[in-house]
Amino acid sequence: MPSEEIISSKDNPNIKLCQRLISSKKERYADGLFVLEGLRLVEDAIAHYAPIEQVLVTKSAAEKQNALLAQVDLKGLSIRIISNELGAKISATEQTQGVFAVCRFLPCPALESALKPDGHYLVLVNLQDPGNLGMILRTADAMGIDGVLLCGCCDIYSPKVVRATMGSLFRVPFWNTCKIETLLPLLHEKRIHTFAAVIDSAAQEIRSCDFSAGSAVLIGNEGNGLPDSVSAACNTCMTIPMQGTVNSLNAAMAAGIILWELQGGKR
Amino acid sequence: MPSEEIISSKDNPNIKLCQRLISSKKERYADGLFVLEGLRLVEDAIAHYAPIEQVLVTKSAAEKQNALLAQVDLKGLSIRIISNELGAKISATEQTQGVFAVCRFLPCPALESALKPDGHYLVLVNLQDPGNLGMILRTADAMGIDGVLLCGCCDIYSPKVVRATMGSLFRVPFWNTCKIETLLPLLHEKRIHTFAAVIDSAAQEIRSCDFSAGSAVLIGNEGNGLPDSVSAACNTCMTIPMQGTVNSLNAAMAAGIILWELQGGKR
């Protein structure tokens, strides 16, 4: 463990930076930085060569988790120790583990060149619940999807979403802040078949959809689904047959079943 | 709306009952009663002839939602008006809608006679997260599953689970507090094939499992999965093939994919 001084002033620029980043989307996008919290998540970030700027650890975390922290291959990063009080201040959880990292936004290649004509993609349009977005990213990771494209969703770099992804953030390629107006023509230009997920018994049943070629499935907002103009512009409207009421599948669960079928179609 | 007196004393026996029921599992099971909160949930309960004992509505909910409440077919139940302060006291949410019902535990027929040899069942063993349990019940509802059997899970009648089911509690047959030691022999006696959901690449892939006959899938605890003795006693160990890390499917999502395959196999 490092022997440097313990940061204990709330006016310390690193602490002020963290506070700004966890509380404001605007600040995150102004700096292109976000905060990771939790030993496991920080470990995942380091293992995946995420562009970490600094690692902050509280005094008691440094003492308690000395053995664990010592096992982390820091790849040259140094650790700054902060007081426990400051740890509580920059934490987005009720009981912090006391391990934080400030990380630059994850790099992603230009979409135009990255989209593969035989790839399988998930397009999320106006999704607003951080827990749902995180769980969908985890599931996309499990299903080995080629990419998640985010249009007008809640901020993927918010502390809640980052935590809910359980590290899948570093494993699934994703494109943030896409524009649906330009994305759909681009997908079609690449000959990727677009499927709009809708709640409509007249739409094609998902089990009879052919996902063997390049496919992108579009999923809409929790309450309102996809805008009509968007589903109308897709190649196929498809639906998950349900027995219960319309409310009985939540957005993340519907996305999970879609990802499962998409993965099955790939093989 | 009724014109009776507004209950405003925290010592009122109805209020004290609600407080006991929302805060303690022991009290719920001593009385065989639980609390529903939210207009939609109370409406669902009434529509499904749930054994409601009383409906409580705050003064401001009665004013604001007069039109909505007037549309609810109360089936002879009367509404008691309570003060807004008491509404906040008996609420399990941060911002209450102010609509509550006290309901008897839902009746279910004896398992021995209810289990159908060609039925499709989900058995949850030691599941501990209320949000997961609620979401699984919703999904079981959407998939038209014949029943959910709960062994050692978190309490289905806790406010968090009840809320997370979004009313599916009243639509999906479920059996609470089953004992796995007696349940497995009973399922086998009924010639229902038992599938243990495990994380083990040597187990049978779920897509190649035959769910056309009577089937029960067992899902274990979020962290530890099924006890080895339980999966060993099942007819088949099956698994969801994954690309990512072991952590990349949460318990509710895994259950959702299993329910989806189970439903597909039924047809």
Coordinates of C-alpha atoms in Angstrom, one line a residue:
Chain A
M1 CA 0.0 0.0 0.0
P2 CA 1.2 3.5 -0.7
S3 CA 2.4 5.6 2.2
E4 CA 1.4 9.0 0.9
E5 CA -0.6 11.5 2.9
I6 CA -4.3 11.0 3.6
I7 CA -6.6 13.4 1.8
S8 CA -9.0 14.8 4.4
S9 CA -10.1 18.2 3.1
K10 CA -13.4 18.5 1.3
D11 CA -11.8 21.2 -0.8
N12 CA -9.3 18.8 -2.3
P13 CA -9.7 19.1 -6.0
N14 CA -9.9 15.3 -6.5
I15 CA -12.8 15.1 -4.0
K16 CA -14.6 18.1 -5.6
L17 CA -14.2 16.5 -9.0
C18 CA -15.8 13.2 -7.8
Q19 CA -18.7 15.0 -6.2
R20 CA -19.4 16.9 -9.4
L21 CA -19.2 13.8 -11.5
I22 CA -21.5 11.7 -9.3
S23 CA -24.1 14.4 -9.0
S24 CA -24.4 15.9 -12.5
K25 CA -24.6 14.5 -16.0
K26 CA -23.7 17.9 -17.4
E27 CA -20.4 17.8 -15.4
R28 CA -19.7 14.2 -16.6
Y29 CA -20.1 15.2 -20.2
A30 CA -18.2 18.5 -19.8
D31 CA -15.1 16.6 -18.6
G32 CA -15.7 13.2 -20.3
L33 CA -15.2 11.5 -16.9
F34 CA -17.2 9.3 -14.6
V35 CA -16.8 7.6 -11.2
L36 CA -16.6 3.9 -10.5
E37 CA -17.4 2.7 -7.0
G38 CA -16.7 -0.7 -5.5
L39 CA -13.6 -3.0 -5.4
R40 CA -15.0 -5.4 -8.0
L41 CA -16.0 -2.7 -10.5
V42 CA -12.6 -1.0 -10.1
E43 CA -10.9 -4.3 -10.6
D44 CA -12.9 -5.0 -13.7
A45 CA -12.1 -1.6 -15.1
I46 CA -8.4 -2.1 -14.5
A47 CA -8.5 -5.7 -16.0
H48 CA -10.2 -4.3 -19.1
Y49 CA -7.6 -1.5 -19.5
A50 CA -10.3 1.2 -19.0
P51 CA -8.8 4.7 -19.1
I52 CA -8.6 5.2 -15.4
E53 CA -7.3 8.6 -14.2
Q54 CA -7.1 7.9 -10.5
V55 CA -8.0 5.4 -7.8
L56 CA -9.2 6.7 -4.4
V57 CA -9.5 4.4 -1.4
T58 CA -10.7 5.3 2.1
K59 CA -8.4 4.8 5.1
S60 CA -10.5 1.9 6.5
A61 CA -10.9 0.3 3.1
A62 CA -7.2 0.4 2.7
E63 CA -6.7 -1.3 6.0
K64 CA -9.5 -3.8 5.7
Q65 CA -9.0 -4.7 2.0
N66 CA -5.2 -4.4 2.0
A67 CA -4.9 -8.0 0.9
L68 CA -7.5 -7.7 -1.8
L69 CA -6.1 -4.4 -3.1
A70 CA -2.6 -5.8 -3.1
Q71 CA -3.8 -8.5 -5.5
V72 CA -5.1 -6.0 -8.0
D73 CA -2.8 -5.5 -10.9
L74 CA -2.8 -1.7 -10.9
K75 CA -0.9 -1.5 -14.2
G76 CA 1.1 1.4 -13.0
L77 CA -1.8 3.4 -11.4
S78 CA -1.1 4.8 -7.9
I79 CA -3.7 4.8 -5.2
R80 CA -4.7 7.9 -3.2
I81 CA -5.9 7.4 0.3
I82 CA -8.8 9.6 1.5
S83 CA -10.5 9.9 4.9
N84 CA -13.5 7.8 5.6
E85 CA -15.7 10.9 5.9
L86 CA -14.7 12.0 2.4
G87 CA -15.4 8.4 1.2
A88 CA -19.0 8.7 2.5
K89 CA -19.3 12.1 0.8
I90 CA -18.3 10.9 -2.7
S91 CA -20.2 7.6 -2.4
A92 CA -23.5 7.0 -4.3
T93 CA -24.4 4.0 -2.0
E94 CA -25.6 3.9 1.6
Q95 CA -22.7 1.8 2.8
T96 CA -19.6 2.4 0.8
Q97 CA -16.9 -0.1 0.3
G98 CA -14.6 2.9 0.1
V99 CA -13.0 2.1 -3.2
F100 CA -13.4 4.5 -6.1
A101 CA -11.9 5.3 -9.5
V102 CA -12.3 8.3 -11.8
C103 CA -12.3 7.1 -15.4
R104 CA -12.5 8.7 -18.8
F105 CA -15.5 7.8 -21.0
L106 CA -14.9 4.5 -22.7
P107 CA -13.5 4.8 -26.2
C108 CA -15.6 3.4 -29.1
P109 CA -14.7 3.2 -32.8
A110 CA -16.8 5.2 -35.3
L111 CA -20.1 3.4 -35.7
E112 CA -20.0 3.7 -39.5
S113 CA -16.9 1.5 -39.7
A114 CA -17.7 -0.7 -36.6
L115 CA -21.2 -2.0 -37.6
K116 CA -20.8 -5.5 -39.1
P117 CA -23.4 -6.5 -41.7
D118 CA -23.7 -9.9 -40.0
G119 CA -23.6 -8.5 -36.5
H120 CA -26.4 -8.7 -33.8
Y121 CA -27.3 -5.4 -32.1
L122 CA -29.6 -4.1 -29.5
V123 CA -30.9 -0.5 -30.0
L124 CA -32.4 1.1 -26.9
V125 CA -34.7 4.1 -27.5
N126 CA -35.6 6.5 -24.6
L127 CA -35.1 3.9 -21.9
Q128 CA -35.3 5.8 -18.6
D129 CA -34.7 3.4 -15.7
P130 CA -31.1 3.0 -14.6
G131 CA -31.7 -0.4 -13.1
N132 CA -33.2 -1.7 -16.4
L133 CA -30.3 -0.2 -18.5
G134 CA -27.8 -1.9 -16.2
M135 CA -29.5 -5.3 -16.2
I136 CA -29.9 -5.1 -20.0
L137 CA -26.2 -4.5 -20.5
R138 CA -25.4 -7.4 -18.2
T139 CA -27.6 -9.7 -20.2
A140 CA -26.2 -8.4 -23.5
D141 CA -22.8 -9.4 -22.1
A142 CA -24.0 -12.9 -21.2
M143 CA -25.5 -13.3 -24.6
G144 CA -22.4 -12.2 -26.4
I145 CA -24.2 -9.5 -28.4
D146 CA -22.1 -7.4 -30.8
G147 CA -23.2 -4.0 -29.5
V148 CA -25.7 -2.0 -27.7
L149 CA -26.8 1.3 -29.3
L150 CA -28.2 4.0 -27.0
C151 CA -30.6 6.6 -28.3
G152 CA -32.0 9.2 -25.8
C153 CA -31.6 6.8 -22.8
C154 CA -30.8 7.6 -19.2
D155 CA -27.1 8.3 -18.8
I156 CA -25.0 5.1 -18.9
Y157 CA -22.3 6.9 -16.9
S158 CA -24.6 7.7 -14.0
P159 CA -23.5 6.0 -10.7
K160 CA -26.7 3.9 -10.7
V161 CA -26.3 2.5 -14.2
V162 CA -22.6 1.9 -13.8
R163 CA -23.2 -0.1 -10.6
A164 CA -26.1 -2.1 -12.1
T165 CA -24.0 -3.2 -15.1
M166 CA -21.7 -5.2 -12.6
G167 CA -18.8 -4.6 -14.9
S168 CA -20.5 -5.5 -18.2
L169 CA -20.0 -1.9 -19.1
F170 CA -16.3 -2.8 -19.8
R171 CA -17.2 -6.0 -21.8
V172 CA -20.0 -5.1 -24.1
P173 CA -19.3 -2.7 -26.9
F174 CA -21.8 0.2 -26.7
W175 CA -22.4 3.4 -28.5
N176 CA -23.7 6.2 -26.4
T177 CA -25.9 9.1 -27.5
C178 CA -26.8 7.8 -30.9
K179 CA -29.5 9.6 -33.0
I180 CA -32.3 7.4 -34.1
E181 CA -32.8 9.5 -37.2
T182 CA -29.4 8.8 -38.6
L183 CA -29.0 5.3 -37.0
L184 CA -31.8 3.6 -38.8
P185 CA -30.7 4.6 -42.3
L186 CA -27.1 3.5 -41.4
L187 CA -28.3 0.1 -40.2
H188 CA -30.3 -0.4 -43.4
E189 CA -27.4 0.8 -45.5
K190 CA -25.3 -1.9 -43.9
R191 CA -28.1 -4.4 -44.8
I192 CA -28.8 -5.1 -41.1
H193 CA -32.4 -6.2 -40.7
T194 CA -34.2 -4.0 -38.2
F195 CA -36.9 -5.4 -35.8
A196 CA -39.1 -3.2 -33.8
A197 CA -40.2 -4.8 -30.5
V198 CA -43.8 -3.9 -30.0
I199 CA -46.8 -5.0 -27.9
D200 CA -49.2 -5.9 -30.7
S201 CA -50.6 -9.3 -31.3
A202 CA -50.7 -8.6 -35.0
A203 CA -46.9 -8.2 -35.2
Q204 CA -44.7 -11.2 -36.1
E205 CA -44.1 -13.6 -33.2
I206 CA -40.4 -13.4 -32.1
R207 CA -40.0 -17.2 -32.3
S208 CA -40.7 -17.1 -36.0
C209 CA -38.3 -14.2 -36.7
D210 CA -35.1 -15.1 -38.6
F211 CA -32.1 -13.6 -36.8
S212 CA -29.5 -15.7 -38.8
A213 CA -28.4 -12.7 -40.8
G214 CA -27.3 -9.3 -39.4
S215 CA -30.0 -8.1 -37.1
A216 CA -30.8 -5.1 -34.9
V217 CA -33.7 -5.2 -32.4
L218 CA -35.1 -1.8 -31.2
I219 CA -36.7 -1.6 -27.8
G220 CA -38.5 1.5 -26.6
N221 CA -39.3 3.4 -23.4
E222 CA -40.7 1.5 -20.3
G223 CA -44.1 3.3 -20.4
N224 CA -44.6 4.2 -24.0
G225 CA -42.7 1.7 -26.1
L226 CA -41.1 2.9 -29.4
P227 CA -42.4 6.0 -31.1
D228 CA -44.8 5.0 -34.0
S229 CA -42.5 6.7 -36.5
V230 CA -39.6 4.5 -35.4
S231 CA -41.4 1.2 -35.5
A232 CA -42.9 2.1 -38.9
A233 CA -39.4 2.7 -40.3
C234 CA -38.2 -0.7 -39.2
N235 CA -38.2 -3.7 -41.5
T236 CA -40.3 -5.9 -39.2
C237 CA -42.5 -5.3 -36.2
M238 CA -42.2 -8.3 -33.8
T239 CA -43.7 -9.2 -30.5
I240 CA -43.3 -11.5 -27.5
P241 CA -46.5 -13.5 -27.1
M242 CA -47.9 -13.1 -23.6
Q243 CA -50.6 -14.7 -21.6
G244 CA -50.9 -12.2 -18.8
T245 CA -51.7 -8.5 -18.9
V246 CA -49.7 -5.9 -20.9
N247 CA -47.9 -5.0 -17.7
S248 CA -46.6 -8.4 -17.0
L249 CA -43.2 -8.1 -18.7
N250 CA -40.9 -5.3 -17.5
A251 CA -38.6 -3.7 -20.1
A252 CA -35.5 -5.4 -18.9
M253 CA -37.2 -8.8 -18.9
A254 CA -38.5 -8.3 -22.4
A255 CA -35.1 -7.2 -23.5
G256 CA -33.6 -10.3 -21.9
I257 CA -35.9 -12.7 -23.8
I258 CA -35.2 -10.8 -27.0
L259 CA -31.4 -11.0 -26.5
W260 CA -31.8 -14.8 -25.8
E261 CA -33.7 -15.3 -29.1
L262 CA -31.2 -13.1 -30.9
Q263 CA -28.3 -15.2 -29.6
G264 CA -30.1 -18.4 -30.5
G265 CA -30.6 -17.1 -34.0
K266 CA -26.9 -16.3 -34.4
R267 CA -25.9 -19.9 -34.2
Chain B
M1 CA -67.1 8.7 -1.5
P2 CA -68.1 7.8 2.1
S3 CA -68.8 10.5 4.5
E4 CA -67.7 8.8 7.7
E5 CA -65.3 10.2 10.1
I6 CA -61.6 10.6 9.3
I7 CA -59.3 8.3 11.3
S8 CA -56.5 10.5 12.7
S9 CA -55.3 8.8 15.8
K10 CA -52.2 6.7 15.6
D11 CA -53.7 4.5 18.2
N12 CA -56.6 3.5 16.0
P13 CA -56.6 -0.3 15.9
N14 CA -56.7 -0.4 12.0
I15 CA -53.7 1.8 11.8
K16 CA -51.8 -0.2 14.4
L17 CA -52.7 -3.4 12.5
C18 CA -51.3 -2.0 9.2
Q19 CA -48.1 -0.9 11.0
R20 CA -47.6 -4.3 12.4
L21 CA -48.3 -6.0 9.1
I22 CA -45.9 -3.9 7.0
S23 CA -43.0 -4.2 9.5
S24 CA -43.0 -7.8 10.6
K25 CA -43.2 -11.1 8.8
K26 CA -44.0 -12.7 12.2
E27 CA -47.1 -10.5 12.6
R28 CA -48.3 -11.2 9.1
Y29 CA -48.1 -14.9 9.6
A30 CA -49.7 -14.7 13.1
D31 CA -52.7 -13.0 11.6
G32 CA -52.7 -14.4 8.1
L33 CA -53.0 -10.8 6.8
F34 CA -50.9 -8.5 4.6
V35 CA -51.1 -4.9 3.3
L36 CA -51.5 -3.8 -0.3
E37 CA -50.5 -0.3 -1.2
G38 CA -51.4 1.7 -4.4
L39 CA -54.5 2.3 -6.3
R40 CA -53.7 -0.1 -9.1
L41 CA -52.8 -3.0 -6.8
V42 CA -55.9 -2.5 -4.7
E43 CA -58.0 -2.4 -7.9
D44 CA -56.3 -5.6 -9.1
A45 CA -57.0 -7.3 -5.8
I46 CA -60.7 -6.3 -5.8
A47 CA -61.0 -7.4 -9.5
H48 CA -59.6 -10.8 -8.6
Y49 CA -61.9 -11.2 -5.6
A50 CA -58.9 -11.3 -3.2
P51 CA -60.1 -11.7 0.4
I52 CA -59.8 -8.0 1.3
E53 CA -60.7 -7.1 4.9
Q54 CA -60.6 -3.3 4.6
V55 CA -59.7 -0.5 2.3
L56 CA -58.0 2.6 3.8
V57 CA -57.6 5.9 1.8
T58 CA -55.9 9.1 2.9
K59 CA -57.9 12.3 2.8
S60 CA -55.9 13.8 0.0
A61 CA -56.0 10.6 -2.0
A62 CA -59.8 10.5 -1.6
E63 CA -60.0 14.1 -2.9
K64 CA -57.5 13.7 -5.7
Q65 CA -58.4 10.3 -6.9
N66 CA -62.1 10.6 -6.2
A67 CA -63.0 10.0 -9.9
L68 CA -60.7 7.0 -10.1
L69 CA -61.8 5.5 -6.8
A70 CA -65.5 5.9 -7.9
Q71 CA -64.8 3.7 -10.9
V72 CA -63.5 0.9 -8.7
D73 CA -66.1 -1.8 -8.3
L74 CA -65.8 -2.2 -4.5
K75 CA -68.0 -5.3 -4.5
G76 CA -69.6 -4.2 -1.3
L77 CA -66.4 -3.1 0.5
S78 CA -66.5 0.2 2.4
I79 CA -63.7 2.6 2.4
R80 CA -62.2 4.1 5.6
I81 CA -60.7 7.6 5.3
I82 CA -57.5 8.2 7.2
S83 CA -55.4 11.4 7.7
N84 CA -52.5 12.1 5.4
E85 CA -50.1 11.8 8.3
L86 CA -51.3 8.3 9.1
G87 CA -51.1 7.4 5.4
A88 CA -47.4 8.3 5.5
K89 CA -47.0 6.2 8.6
I90 CA -48.4 3.0 7.2
S91 CA -46.7 3.5 3.8
A92 CA -43.8 1.4 2.7
T93 CA -42.9 3.8 -0.1
E94 CA -41.3 7.3 0.0
Q95 CA -44.2 9.0 -1.7
T96 CA -47.4 7.2 -1.0
Q97 CA -50.5 7.3 -3.3
G98 CA -52.5 7.0 -0.1
V99 CA -54.5 3.9 -1.1
F100 CA -54.2 0.8 1.1
A101 CA -56.0 -2.5 1.7
V102 CA -55.6 -5.2 4.4
C103 CA -56.0 -8.5 2.8
R104 CA -56.1 -12.1 4.0
F105 CA -53.4 -14.5 2.6
L106 CA -54.5 -15.8 -0.7
P107 CA -56.2 -19.2 -0.6
C108 CA -54.6 -22.0 -2.5
P109 CA -55.8 -25.6 -2.9
A110 CA -53.9 -28.5 -1.4
L111 CA -50.8 -29.0 -3.5
E112 CA -51.3 -32.8 -3.7
S113 CA -54.5 -32.4 -5.6
A114 CA -53.7 -29.3 -7.5
L115 CA -50.4 -30.4 -9.2
K116 CA -51.3 -31.5 -12.8
P117 CA -49.1 -34.2 -14.3
D118 CA -48.9 -32.2 -17.6
G119 CA -48.5 -28.9 -15.8
H120 CA -45.5 -26.5 -16.0
Y121 CA -44.1 -25.2 -12.7
L122 CA -41.4 -23.0 -11.3
V123 CA -39.8 -23.9 -8.0
L124 CA -37.9 -21.2 -6.3
V125 CA -35.4 -22.3 -3.6
N126 CA -34.0 -19.9 -1.0
L127 CA -34.5 -16.8 -3.3
Q128 CA -33.8 -13.8 -1.1
D129 CA -34.2 -10.6 -3.1
P130 CA -37.8 -9.1 -3.0
G131 CA -37.3 -7.4 -6.3
N132 CA -36.3 -10.6 -8.0
L133 CA -39.2 -12.5 -6.6
G134 CA -41.7 -9.9 -7.7
M135 CA -40.2 -9.7 -11.2
I136 CA -40.2 -13.5 -11.5
L137 CA -43.9 -13.7 -10.5
R138 CA -44.7 -11.0 -13.1
T139 CA -42.9 -13.0 -15.8
A140 CA -44.5 -16.3 -14.7
D141 CA -47.9 -14.5 -15.2
A142 CA -46.9 -13.3 -18.7
M143 CA -45.8 -16.8 -19.6
G144 CA -49.0 -18.4 -18.3
I145 CA -47.1 -20.8 -16.0
D146 CA -49.3 -23.2 -14.0
G147 CA -47.8 -22.4 -10.7
V148 CA -44.9 -21.0 -8.7
L149 CA -43.7 -23.0 -5.6
L150 CA -41.8 -21.2 -3.0
C151 CA -39.3 -23.0 -0.7
G152 CA -37.5 -20.9 1.9
C153 CA -37.7 -17.7 -0.1
C154 CA -38.1 -14.1 1.1
D155 CA -41.7 -13.4 2.2
I156 CA -44.0 -13.1 -0.8
Y157 CA -46.4 -11.0 1.4
S158 CA -43.7 -8.4 2.3
P159 CA -44.6 -4.9 1.0
K160 CA -41.6 -4.9 -1.4
V161 CA -42.5 -8.2 -3.0
V162 CA -46.2 -7.4 -3.2
R163 CA -45.4 -4.1 -4.9
A164 CA -42.9 -5.7 -7.3
T165 CA -45.4 -8.3 -8.5
M166 CA -47.5 -5.4 -10.0
G167 CA -50.7 -7.5 -9.3
S168 CA -49.4 -10.8 -10.7
L169 CA -49.7 -12.0 -7.2
F170 CA -53.4 -12.3 -7.8
R171 CA -53.1 -13.9 -11.2
V172 CA -50.4 -16.6 -10.9
P173 CA -51.2 -19.6 -8.7
F174 CA -48.5 -19.9 -6.1
W175 CA -47.8 -22.1 -3.1
N176 CA -46.0 -20.4 -0.2
T177 CA -43.6 -22.0 2.3
C178 CA -43.2 -25.4 0.6
K179 CA -40.7 -27.9 1.9
I180 CA -38.2 -29.0 -0.7
E181 CA -37.8 -32.4 1.0
T182 CA -41.4 -33.3 0.5
L183 CA -42.0 -31.3 -2.7
L184 CA -39.5 -33.2 -4.9
P185 CA -40.9 -36.7 -4.1
L186 CA -44.4 -35.3 -4.7
L187 CA -43.4 -33.9 -8.1
H188 CA -41.9 -37.2 -9.1
E189 CA -44.9 -39.1 -7.8
K190 CA -47.0 -37.0 -10.2
R191 CA -44.6 -37.9 -13.0
I192 CA -43.6 -34.3 -13.4
H193 CA -40.0 -34.1 -14.7
T194 CA -37.7 -32.0 -12.5
F195 CA -35.0 -29.8 -14.0
A196 CA -32.4 -28.2 -11.8
A197 CA -31.1 -24.9 -13.2
V198 CA -27.4 -24.8 -12.6
I199 CA -24.3 -22.9 -13.8
D200 CA -22.3 -25.8 -15.2
S201 CA -21.3 -26.1 -18.8
A202 CA -21.5 -29.9 -18.5
A203 CA -25.2 -29.8 -17.8
Q204 CA -27.8 -30.1 -20.5
E205 CA -28.4 -27.0 -22.6
I206 CA -31.8 -25.6 -21.9
R207 CA -32.6 -25.3 -25.6
S208 CA -32.3 -29.1 -25.9
C209 CA -34.5 -29.9 -22.9
D210 CA -37.9 -31.4 -23.6
F211 CA -40.6 -29.5 -21.8
S212 CA -43.5 -31.0 -23.7
A213 CA -44.6 -33.2 -20.8
G214 CA -45.2 -32.0 -17.2
S215 CA -42.1 -30.1 -16.1
A216 CA -40.9 -28.3 -13.0
V217 CA -37.8 -26.1 -13.1
L218 CA -35.9 -25.4 -9.9
I219 CA -34.0 -22.2 -9.4
G220 CA -31.8 -21.5 -6.4
N221 CA -30.5 -18.7 -4.4
E222 CA -28.9 -15.5 -6.0
G223 CA -25.5 -16.1 -4.6
N224 CA -25.2 -19.8 -4.1
G225 CA -27.6 -21.5 -6.6
L226 CA -29.4 -24.7 -5.6
P227 CA -28.0 -26.9 -2.8
D228 CA -26.1 -29.8 -4.3
S229 CA -28.4 -32.3 -2.6
V230 CA -31.4 -30.7 -4.4
S231 CA -29.9 -30.6 -7.9
A232 CA -28.7 -34.2 -7.4
A233 CA -32.2 -35.3 -6.6
C234 CA -33.7 -33.7 -9.8
N235 CA -34.2 -35.7 -13.0
T236 CA -32.0 -33.4 -15.1
C237 CA -29.5 -30.7 -14.5
M238 CA -29.8 -28.0 -17.2
T239 CA -28.0 -24.7 -17.9
I240 CA -28.3 -21.5 -19.9
P241 CA -25.3 -21.2 -22.2
M242 CA -23.5 -17.9 -21.6
Q243 CA -20.8 -16.0 -23.3
G244 CA -19.9 -13.6 -20.5
T245 CA -18.8 -14.1 -16.9
V246 CA -20.8 -16.1 -14.4
N247 CA -22.1 -12.9 -12.9
S248 CA -23.7 -11.7 -16.1
L249 CA -27.2 -13.1 -15.7
N250 CA -29.1 -12.1 -12.6
A251 CA -31.5 -14.5 -10.9
A252 CA -34.6 -12.9 -12.2
M253 CA -33.3 -12.7 -15.8
A254 CA -32.2 -16.3 -15.7
A255 CA -35.7 -17.2 -14.4
G256 CA -37.3 -15.2 -17.2
I257 CA -35.3 -17.0 -19.9
I258 CA -36.2 -20.4 -18.3
L259 CA -39.9 -19.4 -18.1
W260 CA -39.8 -18.4 -21.8
E261 CA -38.4 -21.7 -22.8
L262 CA -40.8 -23.6 -20.6
Q263 CA -43.7 -21.7 -22.2
G264 CA -42.3 -22.5 -25.7
G265 CA -42.0 -26.2 -24.8
K266 CA -45.7 -26.3 -23.6
R267 CA -47.0 -25.6 -27.1

